[in-house]
Amino acid sequence: MADSTEQRDEYLKGRPRTGKARFHVMPDDDGWAVRKEGEEEILSIHASKLEAAEEAKRLAKEASTVAFLHYEGKLENKRE
């Protein structure tokens, strides 16, 4: 069976608004981190998952792309 990255890439292939860099919300030692896909740098840290999700959603809207929410290393939700 394909790993989760391959499954995600297959799911997103050919979908509108997903060709650009996406934003991810992930748990971090200091709270909830927002990262741009493919980059190690954390764009921002937030005290709550909701705050991080709103920031990722804002960034995604500006970039005409999507934001992904993660929980314990697994994809939880996609926000457009």
Coordinates of C-alpha atoms in Angstrom, one line a residue:
M1 CA 0.0 0.0 0.0
A2 CA 1.2 3.5 -0.8
D3 CA 2.5 5.7 2.0
S4 CA 0.4 8.8 3.2
T5 CA 2.5 11.2 1.0
E6 CA 1.8 9.2 -2.1
Q7 CA -1.9 8.9 -1.2
R8 CA -2.1 12.6 -0.6
D9 CA -0.3 13.5 -3.9
E10 CA -2.6 11.1 -5.8
Y11 CA -5.7 12.6 -4.2
L12 CA -4.6 16.1 -5.1
K13 CA -3.4 15.4 -8.6
G14 CA -5.4 17.5 -11.1
R15 CA -7.5 19.2 -8.5
P16 CA -8.0 22.9 -8.9
R17 CA -6.1 25.4 -6.7
T18 CA -3.6 22.8 -5.4
G19 CA -0.6 23.3 -7.7
K20 CA 0.8 26.1 -5.6
A21 CA 2.6 25.8 -2.2
R22 CA 0.1 24.7 0.5
F23 CA 0.2 25.6 4.1
H24 CA 0.2 23.2 7.0
V25 CA -0.8 23.5 10.7
M26 CA 1.1 21.1 12.9
P27 CA 1.6 20.5 16.6
D28 CA 4.9 22.0 17.8
D29 CA 6.7 22.1 21.2
D30 CA 5.8 25.8 21.5
G31 CA 2.1 25.5 20.4
W32 CA 0.7 25.1 16.9
A33 CA 3.0 25.9 13.9
V34 CA 2.1 27.1 10.4
R35 CA 4.5 26.0 7.7
K36 CA 4.6 26.4 4.0
E37 CA 4.7 23.0 2.3
G38 CA 8.2 21.8 1.4
E39 CA 10.0 24.3 3.7
E40 CA 11.4 23.6 7.2
E41 CA 11.0 27.2 8.4
I42 CA 8.0 27.9 10.7
L43 CA 6.0 30.9 9.5
S44 CA 4.3 31.4 12.8
I45 CA 3.5 29.8 16.2
H46 CA 0.1 30.1 17.8
A47 CA -1.2 29.2 21.3
S48 CA -4.2 27.4 19.9
K49 CA -4.9 25.2 16.9
L50 CA -7.8 27.5 16.0
E51 CA -5.6 30.6 15.8
A52 CA -3.1 28.6 13.7
A53 CA -5.8 27.3 11.4
E54 CA -7.1 30.8 10.8
E55 CA -3.7 32.1 9.9
A56 CA -3.0 29.2 7.5
K57 CA -6.4 29.7 5.9
R58 CA -5.6 33.4 5.5
L59 CA -2.3 32.6 3.9
A60 CA -3.8 30.0 1.6
K61 CA -6.5 32.4 0.5
E62 CA -3.9 35.0 -0.4
A63 CA -2.0 32.4 -2.4
S64 CA -5.1 30.9 -4.0
T65 CA -4.3 27.5 -2.5
V66 CA -5.3 25.4 0.5
A67 CA -4.4 24.8 4.1
F68 CA -4.1 21.4 5.8
L69 CA -4.6 20.6 9.5
H70 CA -2.6 17.9 11.1
Y71 CA -3.0 16.1 14.4
E72 CA -0.3 13.8 15.8
G73 CA 1.4 13.7 12.4
K74 CA -1.7 12.7 10.5
L75 CA -3.7 14.8 8.1
E76 CA -6.9 15.8 9.9
N77 CA -8.6 18.3 7.6
K78 CA -8.2 20.5 4.5
R79 CA -9.4 24.1 4.6
E80 CA -10.0 26.1 1.4

